[in-house]
PDB file of C-alpha atoms in Angstrom:
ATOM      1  CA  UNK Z   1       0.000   0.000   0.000  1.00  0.00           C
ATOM      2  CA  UNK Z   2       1.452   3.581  -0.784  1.00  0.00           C
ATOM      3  CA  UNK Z   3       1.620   5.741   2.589  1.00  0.00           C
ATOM      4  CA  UNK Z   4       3.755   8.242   3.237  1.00  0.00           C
ATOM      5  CA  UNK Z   5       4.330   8.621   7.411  1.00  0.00           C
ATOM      6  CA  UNK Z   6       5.656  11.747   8.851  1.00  0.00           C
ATOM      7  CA  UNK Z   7       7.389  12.556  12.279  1.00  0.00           C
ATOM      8  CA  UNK Z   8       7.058  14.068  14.976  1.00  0.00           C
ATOM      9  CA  UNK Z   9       3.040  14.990  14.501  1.00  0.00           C
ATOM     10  CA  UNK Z  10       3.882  18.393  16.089  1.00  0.00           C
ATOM     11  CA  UNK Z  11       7.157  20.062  17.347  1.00  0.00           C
ATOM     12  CA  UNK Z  12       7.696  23.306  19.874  1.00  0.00           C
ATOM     13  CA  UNK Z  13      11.274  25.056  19.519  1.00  0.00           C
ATOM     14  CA  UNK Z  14      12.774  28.171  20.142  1.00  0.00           C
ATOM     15  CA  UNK Z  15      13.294  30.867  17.601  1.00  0.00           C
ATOM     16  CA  UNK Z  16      17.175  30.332  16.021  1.00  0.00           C
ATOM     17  CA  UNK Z  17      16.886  26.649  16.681  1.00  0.00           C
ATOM     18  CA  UNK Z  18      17.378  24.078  14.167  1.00  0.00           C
ATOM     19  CA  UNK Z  19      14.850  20.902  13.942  1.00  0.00           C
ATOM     20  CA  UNK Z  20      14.792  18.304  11.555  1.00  0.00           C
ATOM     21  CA  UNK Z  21      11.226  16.675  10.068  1.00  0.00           C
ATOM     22  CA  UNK Z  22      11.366  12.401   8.974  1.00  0.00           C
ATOM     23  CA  UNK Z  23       9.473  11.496   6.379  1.00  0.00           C
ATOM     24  CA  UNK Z  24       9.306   7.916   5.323  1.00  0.00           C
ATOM     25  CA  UNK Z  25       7.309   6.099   2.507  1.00  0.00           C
ATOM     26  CA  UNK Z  26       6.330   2.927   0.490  1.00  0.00           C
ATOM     27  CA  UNK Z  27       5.076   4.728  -2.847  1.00  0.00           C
ATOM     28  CA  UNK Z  28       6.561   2.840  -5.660  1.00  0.00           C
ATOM     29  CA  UNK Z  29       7.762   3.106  -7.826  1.00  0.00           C
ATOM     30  CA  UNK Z  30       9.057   6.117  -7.161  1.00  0.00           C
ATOM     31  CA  UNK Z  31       9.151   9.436  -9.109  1.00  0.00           C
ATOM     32  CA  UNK Z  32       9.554  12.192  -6.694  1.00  0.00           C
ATOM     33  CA  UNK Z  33       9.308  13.828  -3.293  1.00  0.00           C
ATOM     34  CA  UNK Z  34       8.352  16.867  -2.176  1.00  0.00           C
ATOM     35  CA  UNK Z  35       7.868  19.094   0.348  1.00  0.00           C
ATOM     36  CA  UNK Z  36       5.282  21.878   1.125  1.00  0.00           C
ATOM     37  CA  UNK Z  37       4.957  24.756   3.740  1.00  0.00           C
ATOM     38  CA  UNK Z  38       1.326  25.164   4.910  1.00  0.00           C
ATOM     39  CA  UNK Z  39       0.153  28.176   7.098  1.00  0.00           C
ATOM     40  CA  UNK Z  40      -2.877  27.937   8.720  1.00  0.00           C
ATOM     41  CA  UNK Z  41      -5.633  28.457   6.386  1.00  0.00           C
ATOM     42  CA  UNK Z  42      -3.917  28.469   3.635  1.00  0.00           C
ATOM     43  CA  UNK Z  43      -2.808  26.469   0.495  1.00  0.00           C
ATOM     44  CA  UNK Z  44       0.291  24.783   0.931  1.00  0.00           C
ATOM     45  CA  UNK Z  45       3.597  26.235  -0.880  1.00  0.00           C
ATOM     46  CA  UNK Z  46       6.469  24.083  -2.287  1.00  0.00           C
ATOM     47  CA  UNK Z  47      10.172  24.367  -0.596  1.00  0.00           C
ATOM     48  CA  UNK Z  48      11.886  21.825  -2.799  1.00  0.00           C
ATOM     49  CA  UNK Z  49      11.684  18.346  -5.138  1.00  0.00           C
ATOM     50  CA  UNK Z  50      13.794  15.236  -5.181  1.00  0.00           C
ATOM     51  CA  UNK Z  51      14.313  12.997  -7.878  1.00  0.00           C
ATOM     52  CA  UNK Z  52      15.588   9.437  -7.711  1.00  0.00           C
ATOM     53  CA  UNK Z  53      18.970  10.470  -8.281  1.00  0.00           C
ATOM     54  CA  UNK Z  54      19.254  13.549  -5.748  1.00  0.00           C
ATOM     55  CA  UNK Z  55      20.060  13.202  -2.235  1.00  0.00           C
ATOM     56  CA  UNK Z  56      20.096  17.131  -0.899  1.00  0.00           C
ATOM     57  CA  UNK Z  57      18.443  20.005  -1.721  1.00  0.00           C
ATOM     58  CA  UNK Z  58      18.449  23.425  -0.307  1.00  0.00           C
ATOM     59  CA  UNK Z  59      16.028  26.266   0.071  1.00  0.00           C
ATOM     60  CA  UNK Z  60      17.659  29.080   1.657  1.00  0.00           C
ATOM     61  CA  UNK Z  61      17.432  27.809   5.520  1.00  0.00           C
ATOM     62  CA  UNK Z  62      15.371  24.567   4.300  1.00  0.00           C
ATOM     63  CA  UNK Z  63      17.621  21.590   3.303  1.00  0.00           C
ATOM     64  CA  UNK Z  64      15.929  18.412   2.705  1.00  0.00           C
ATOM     65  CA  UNK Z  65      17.406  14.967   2.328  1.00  0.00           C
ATOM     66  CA  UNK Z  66      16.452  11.748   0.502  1.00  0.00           C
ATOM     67  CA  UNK Z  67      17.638   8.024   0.808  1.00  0.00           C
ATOM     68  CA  UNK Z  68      16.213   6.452  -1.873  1.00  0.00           C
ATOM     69  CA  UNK Z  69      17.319   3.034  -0.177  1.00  0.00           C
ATOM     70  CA  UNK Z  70      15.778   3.478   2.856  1.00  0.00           C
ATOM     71  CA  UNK Z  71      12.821   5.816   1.584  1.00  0.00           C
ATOM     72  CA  UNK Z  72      13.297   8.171   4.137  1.00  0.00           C
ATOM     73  CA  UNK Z  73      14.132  11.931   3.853  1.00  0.00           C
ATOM     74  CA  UNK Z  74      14.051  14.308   6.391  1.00  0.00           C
ATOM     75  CA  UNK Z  75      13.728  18.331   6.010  1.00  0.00           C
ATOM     76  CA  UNK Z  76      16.058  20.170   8.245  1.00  0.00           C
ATOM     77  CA  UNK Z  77      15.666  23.669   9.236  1.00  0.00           C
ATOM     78  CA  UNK Z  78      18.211  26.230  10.029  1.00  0.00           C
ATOM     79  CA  UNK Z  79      18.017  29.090  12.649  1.00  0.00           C
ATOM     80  CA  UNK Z  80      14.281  29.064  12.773  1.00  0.00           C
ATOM     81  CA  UNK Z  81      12.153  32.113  12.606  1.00  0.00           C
ATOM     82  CA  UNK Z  82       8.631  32.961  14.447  1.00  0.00           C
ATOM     83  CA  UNK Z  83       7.667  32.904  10.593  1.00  0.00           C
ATOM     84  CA  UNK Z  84       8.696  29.187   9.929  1.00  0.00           C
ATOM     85  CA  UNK Z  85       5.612  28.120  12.411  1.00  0.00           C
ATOM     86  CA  UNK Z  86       3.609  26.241  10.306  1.00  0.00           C
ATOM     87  CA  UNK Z  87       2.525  22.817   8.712  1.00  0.00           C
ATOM     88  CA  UNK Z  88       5.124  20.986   6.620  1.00  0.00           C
ATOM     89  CA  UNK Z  89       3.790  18.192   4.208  1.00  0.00           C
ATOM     90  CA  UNK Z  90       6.182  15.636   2.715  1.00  0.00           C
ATOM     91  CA  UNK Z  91       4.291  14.471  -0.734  1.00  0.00           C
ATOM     92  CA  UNK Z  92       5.662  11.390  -2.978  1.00  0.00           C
ATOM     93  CA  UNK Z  93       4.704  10.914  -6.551  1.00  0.00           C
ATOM     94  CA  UNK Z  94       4.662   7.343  -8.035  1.00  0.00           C
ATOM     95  CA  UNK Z  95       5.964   6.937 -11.417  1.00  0.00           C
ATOM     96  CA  UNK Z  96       2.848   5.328 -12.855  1.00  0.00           C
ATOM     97  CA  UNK Z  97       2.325   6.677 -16.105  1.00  0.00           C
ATOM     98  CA  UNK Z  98      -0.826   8.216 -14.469  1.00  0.00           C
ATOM     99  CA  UNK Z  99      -1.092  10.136 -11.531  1.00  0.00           C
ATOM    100  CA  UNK Z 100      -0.622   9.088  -8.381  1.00  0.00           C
ATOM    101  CA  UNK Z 101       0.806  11.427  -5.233  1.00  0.00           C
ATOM    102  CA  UNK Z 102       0.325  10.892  -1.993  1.00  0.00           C
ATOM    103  CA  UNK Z 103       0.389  13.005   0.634  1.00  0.00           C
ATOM    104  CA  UNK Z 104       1.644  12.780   4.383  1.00  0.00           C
ATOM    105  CA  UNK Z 105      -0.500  14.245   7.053  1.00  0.00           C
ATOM    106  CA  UNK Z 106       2.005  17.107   8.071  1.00  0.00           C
ATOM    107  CA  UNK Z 107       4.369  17.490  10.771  1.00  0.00           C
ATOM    108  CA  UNK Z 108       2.818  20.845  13.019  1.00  0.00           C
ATOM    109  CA  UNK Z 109       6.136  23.093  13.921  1.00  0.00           C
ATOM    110  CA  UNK Z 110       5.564  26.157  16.300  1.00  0.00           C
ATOM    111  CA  UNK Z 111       8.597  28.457  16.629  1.00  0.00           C
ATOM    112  CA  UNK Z 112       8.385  30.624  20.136  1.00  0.00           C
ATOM    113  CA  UNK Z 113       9.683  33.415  20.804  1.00  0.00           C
TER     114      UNK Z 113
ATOM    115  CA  UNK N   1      -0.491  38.484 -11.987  1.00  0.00           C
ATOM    116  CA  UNK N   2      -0.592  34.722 -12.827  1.00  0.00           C
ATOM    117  CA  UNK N   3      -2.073  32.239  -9.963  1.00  0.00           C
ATOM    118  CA  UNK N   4      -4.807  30.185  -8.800  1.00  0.00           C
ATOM    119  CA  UNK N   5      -8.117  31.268  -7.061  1.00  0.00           C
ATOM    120  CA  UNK N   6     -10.530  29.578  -4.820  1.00  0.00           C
ATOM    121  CA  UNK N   7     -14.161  31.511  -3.727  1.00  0.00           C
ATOM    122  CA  UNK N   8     -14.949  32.506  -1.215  1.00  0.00           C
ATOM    123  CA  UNK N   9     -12.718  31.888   1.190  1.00  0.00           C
ATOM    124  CA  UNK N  10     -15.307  31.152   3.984  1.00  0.00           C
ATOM    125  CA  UNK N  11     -18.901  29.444   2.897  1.00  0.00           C
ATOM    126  CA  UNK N  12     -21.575  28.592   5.551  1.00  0.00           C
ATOM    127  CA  UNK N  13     -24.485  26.028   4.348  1.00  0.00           C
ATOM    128  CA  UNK N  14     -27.491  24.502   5.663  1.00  0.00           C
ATOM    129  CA  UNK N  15     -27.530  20.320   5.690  1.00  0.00           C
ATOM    130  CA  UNK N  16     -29.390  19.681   2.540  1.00  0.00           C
ATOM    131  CA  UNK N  17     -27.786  21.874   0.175  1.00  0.00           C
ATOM    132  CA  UNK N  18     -25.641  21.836  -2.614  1.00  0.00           C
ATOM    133  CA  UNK N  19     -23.213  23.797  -3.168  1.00  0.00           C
ATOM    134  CA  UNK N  20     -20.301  24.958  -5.258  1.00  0.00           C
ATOM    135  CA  UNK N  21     -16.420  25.944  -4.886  1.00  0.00           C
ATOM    136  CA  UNK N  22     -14.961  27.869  -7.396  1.00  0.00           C
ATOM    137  CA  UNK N  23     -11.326  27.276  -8.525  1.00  0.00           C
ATOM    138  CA  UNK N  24     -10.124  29.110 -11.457  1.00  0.00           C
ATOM    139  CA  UNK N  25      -6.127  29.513 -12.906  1.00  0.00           C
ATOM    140  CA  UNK N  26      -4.553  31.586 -15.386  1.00  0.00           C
ATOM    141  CA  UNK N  27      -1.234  29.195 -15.392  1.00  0.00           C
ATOM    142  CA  UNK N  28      -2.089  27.611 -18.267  1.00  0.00           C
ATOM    143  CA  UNK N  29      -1.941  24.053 -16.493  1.00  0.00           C
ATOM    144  CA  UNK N  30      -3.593  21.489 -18.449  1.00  0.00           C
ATOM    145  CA  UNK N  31      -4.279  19.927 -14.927  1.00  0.00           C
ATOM    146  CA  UNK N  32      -6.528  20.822 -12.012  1.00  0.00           C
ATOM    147  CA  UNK N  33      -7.208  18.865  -8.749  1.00  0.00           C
ATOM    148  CA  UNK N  34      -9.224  19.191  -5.904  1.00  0.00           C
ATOM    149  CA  UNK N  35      -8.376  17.765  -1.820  1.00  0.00           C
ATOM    150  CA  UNK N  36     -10.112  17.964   0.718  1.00  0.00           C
ATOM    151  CA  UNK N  37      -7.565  18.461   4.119  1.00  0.00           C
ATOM    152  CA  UNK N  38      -9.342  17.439   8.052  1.00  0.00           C
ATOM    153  CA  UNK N  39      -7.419  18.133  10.884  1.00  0.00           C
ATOM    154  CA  UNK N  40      -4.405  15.962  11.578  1.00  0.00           C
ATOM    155  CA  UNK N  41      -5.059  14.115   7.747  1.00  0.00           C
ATOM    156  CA  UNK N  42      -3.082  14.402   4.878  1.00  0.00           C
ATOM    157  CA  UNK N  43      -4.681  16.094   1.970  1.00  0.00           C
ATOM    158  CA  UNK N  44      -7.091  13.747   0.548  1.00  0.00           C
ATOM    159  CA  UNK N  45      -7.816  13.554  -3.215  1.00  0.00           C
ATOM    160  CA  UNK N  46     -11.667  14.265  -4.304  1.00  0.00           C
ATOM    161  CA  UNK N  47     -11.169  14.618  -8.124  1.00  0.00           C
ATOM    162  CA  UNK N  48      -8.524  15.159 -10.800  1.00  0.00           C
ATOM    163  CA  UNK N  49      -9.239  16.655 -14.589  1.00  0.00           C
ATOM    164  CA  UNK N  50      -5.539  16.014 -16.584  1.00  0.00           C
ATOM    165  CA  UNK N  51      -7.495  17.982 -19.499  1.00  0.00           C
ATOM    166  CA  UNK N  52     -10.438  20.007 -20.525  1.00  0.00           C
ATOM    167  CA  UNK N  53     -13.581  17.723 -20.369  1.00  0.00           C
ATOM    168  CA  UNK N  54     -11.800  14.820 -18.988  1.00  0.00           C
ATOM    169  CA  UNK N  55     -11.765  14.184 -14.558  1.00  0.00           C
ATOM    170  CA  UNK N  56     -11.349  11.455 -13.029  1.00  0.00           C
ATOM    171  CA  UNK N  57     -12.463  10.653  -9.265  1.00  0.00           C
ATOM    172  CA  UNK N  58     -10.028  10.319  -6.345  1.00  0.00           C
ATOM    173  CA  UNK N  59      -9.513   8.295  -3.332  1.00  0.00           C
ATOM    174  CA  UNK N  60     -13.352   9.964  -1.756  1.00  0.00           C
ATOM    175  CA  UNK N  61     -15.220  11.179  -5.185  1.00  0.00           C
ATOM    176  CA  UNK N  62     -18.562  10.288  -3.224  1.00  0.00           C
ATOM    177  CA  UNK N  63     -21.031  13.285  -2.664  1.00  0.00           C
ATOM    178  CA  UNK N  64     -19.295  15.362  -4.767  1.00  0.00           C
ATOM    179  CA  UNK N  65     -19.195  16.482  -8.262  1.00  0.00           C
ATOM    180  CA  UNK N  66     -17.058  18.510 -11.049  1.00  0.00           C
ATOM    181  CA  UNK N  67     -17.150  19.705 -14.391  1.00  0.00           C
ATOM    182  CA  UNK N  68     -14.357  21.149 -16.744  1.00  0.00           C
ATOM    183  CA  UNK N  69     -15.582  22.614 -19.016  1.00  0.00           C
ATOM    184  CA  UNK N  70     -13.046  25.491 -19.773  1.00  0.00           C
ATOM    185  CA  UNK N  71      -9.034  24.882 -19.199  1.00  0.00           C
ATOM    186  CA  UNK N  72      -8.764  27.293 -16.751  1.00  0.00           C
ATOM    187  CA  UNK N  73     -11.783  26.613 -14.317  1.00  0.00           C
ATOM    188  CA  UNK N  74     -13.011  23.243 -11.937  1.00  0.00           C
ATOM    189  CA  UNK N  75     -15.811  24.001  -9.848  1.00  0.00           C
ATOM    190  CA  UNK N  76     -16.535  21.227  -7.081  1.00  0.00           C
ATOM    191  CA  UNK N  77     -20.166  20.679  -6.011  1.00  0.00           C
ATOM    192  CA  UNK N  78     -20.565  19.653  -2.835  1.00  0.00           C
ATOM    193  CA  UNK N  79     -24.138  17.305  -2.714  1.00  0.00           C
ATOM    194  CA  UNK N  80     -26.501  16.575   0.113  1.00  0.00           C
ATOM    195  CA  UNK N  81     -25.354  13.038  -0.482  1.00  0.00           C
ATOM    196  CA  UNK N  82     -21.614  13.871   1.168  1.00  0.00           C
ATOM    197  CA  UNK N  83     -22.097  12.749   4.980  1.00  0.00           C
ATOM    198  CA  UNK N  84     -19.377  15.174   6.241  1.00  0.00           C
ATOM    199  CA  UNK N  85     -18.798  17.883   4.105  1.00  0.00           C
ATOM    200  CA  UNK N  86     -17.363  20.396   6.423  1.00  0.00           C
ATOM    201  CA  UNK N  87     -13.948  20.652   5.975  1.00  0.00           C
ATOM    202  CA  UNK N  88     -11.123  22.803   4.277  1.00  0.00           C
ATOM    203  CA  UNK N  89     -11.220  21.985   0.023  1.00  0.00           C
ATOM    204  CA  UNK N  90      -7.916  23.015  -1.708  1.00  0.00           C
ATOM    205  CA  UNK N  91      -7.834  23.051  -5.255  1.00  0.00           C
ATOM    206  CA  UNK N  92      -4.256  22.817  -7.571  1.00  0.00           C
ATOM    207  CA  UNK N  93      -3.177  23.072 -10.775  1.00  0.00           C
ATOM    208  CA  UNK N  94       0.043  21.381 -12.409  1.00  0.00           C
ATOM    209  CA  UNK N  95       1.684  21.783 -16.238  1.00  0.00           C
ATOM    210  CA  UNK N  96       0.365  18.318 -16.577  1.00  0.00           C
ATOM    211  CA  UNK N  97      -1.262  15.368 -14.653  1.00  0.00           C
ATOM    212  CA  UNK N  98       1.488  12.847 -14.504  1.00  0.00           C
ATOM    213  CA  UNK N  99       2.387  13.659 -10.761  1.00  0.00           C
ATOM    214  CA  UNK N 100       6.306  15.016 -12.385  1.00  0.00           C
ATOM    215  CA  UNK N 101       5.259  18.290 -12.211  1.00  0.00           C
ATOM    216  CA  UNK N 102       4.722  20.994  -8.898  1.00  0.00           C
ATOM    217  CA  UNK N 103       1.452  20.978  -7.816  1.00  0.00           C
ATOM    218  CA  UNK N 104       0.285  24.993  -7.228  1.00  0.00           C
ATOM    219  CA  UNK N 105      -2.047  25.533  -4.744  1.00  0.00           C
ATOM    220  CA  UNK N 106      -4.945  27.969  -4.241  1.00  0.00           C
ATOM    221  CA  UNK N 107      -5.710  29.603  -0.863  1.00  0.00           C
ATOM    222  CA  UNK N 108      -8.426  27.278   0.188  1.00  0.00           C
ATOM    223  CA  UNK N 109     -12.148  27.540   0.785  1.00  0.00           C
ATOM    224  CA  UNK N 110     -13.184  26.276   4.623  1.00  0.00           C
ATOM    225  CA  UNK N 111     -16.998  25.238   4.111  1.00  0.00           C
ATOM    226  CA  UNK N 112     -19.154  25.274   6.932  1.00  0.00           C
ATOM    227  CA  UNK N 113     -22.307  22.831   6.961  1.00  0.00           C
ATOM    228  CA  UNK N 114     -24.777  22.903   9.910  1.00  0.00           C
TER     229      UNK N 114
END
């Protein structure tokens, strides 16, 4: 079955921290990962995409990772702000011919001042 | 300004009634989506067009209905038949269908049934 599982479900730091999100999955076979920022209420944004053959990719503070032999990546922030507090979604498209993405259900990250 | 809209951004019903979201994009994406996200779910897919007068249902199609009729809009109708229709409906557009290519996202419509 194709699931995508994200971790922690929510996560409190303090403003300049670093965290880092997990994100591990069964789609297959696999075409890409994302992930998204969500604030509340609104649509989620993309940070960055993996392919097969990619194993980092950076967004400014946001660097994600990706073992395609595991299936795991992980997003790792960098000297968080008060604006980083939001969802983030980890999403993995199969490489189907048609479409097929799944979505994970979001890891919650609050930044405090 | 090129992007994708969703109206209104708050809609209140009565049980019983129909009624439609409005998602419209000036990308030029041959492919449109809607999800439907519930608190502490992943977005959950509802329907998918990959081209004008072509949409295919998702993983929870029931109780709800589109049409795409015009490239650049997909309006969702939400029917008396959904059991649970209050929730937060995204809709997203992508160059094409095939799940290679970014999904943008609107701002969301939170629907309100009572």
């Amino acid at each position: 079955k194709n699931q995508v599982e994200q971790s922690p479900q929510s996560l409190i730091i303090l403003e300049g921290k670093n965290c880092t999100l997990q994100c591990n999955y069964t789609v297959s076979p696999f075409s890409n990962l994302r992930w998204y920022k969500q604030d509340t209420g609104r649509g989620p944004v993309s940070l960055t995409i993996m392919t097969f053959s990619e194993n980092t990719k950076s967004n400014g503070r946001y660097t994600a990772t990706l073992d395609a032999d595991t299936k795991q990546s992980s997003l790792h922030i960098t000297a968080s702000q008060l604006s980083d507090s939001a969802s983030y979604i980890c999403v993995v498209s199969a490489n189907t011919g048609g479409f097929k993405t799944i979505f994970g259900a979001g890891t919650r990250l609050f930044v405090k001042a | 300004d090129g992007g994708i809209t969703q109206s209104p951004k708050y809609l209140f019903r009565k049980e019983g009634q129909n009624v439609t979201l409005s998602c419209e994009q000036n990308l030029n994406h041959d492919a449109m989506y809607w999800y439907r996200q519930d608190p502490g779910q992943g977005l959950r897919l509802i329907y998918y067009s990959q081209i004008v007068n072509d949409f295919q249902k998702g993983d929870i199609a029931e109780g709800y209905s589109v049409s795409r009729e015009k490239k650049e809009s997909f309006p969702l109708t939400v029917t008396s038949a959904q059991k649970n229709p209050t929730a937060f409906y995204l809709c997203a557009s992508s160059l094409s269908g095939t799940g290679a290519y970014e999904q943008y996202f609107g701002p969301g419509t939170r629907l309100t049934v009572t």
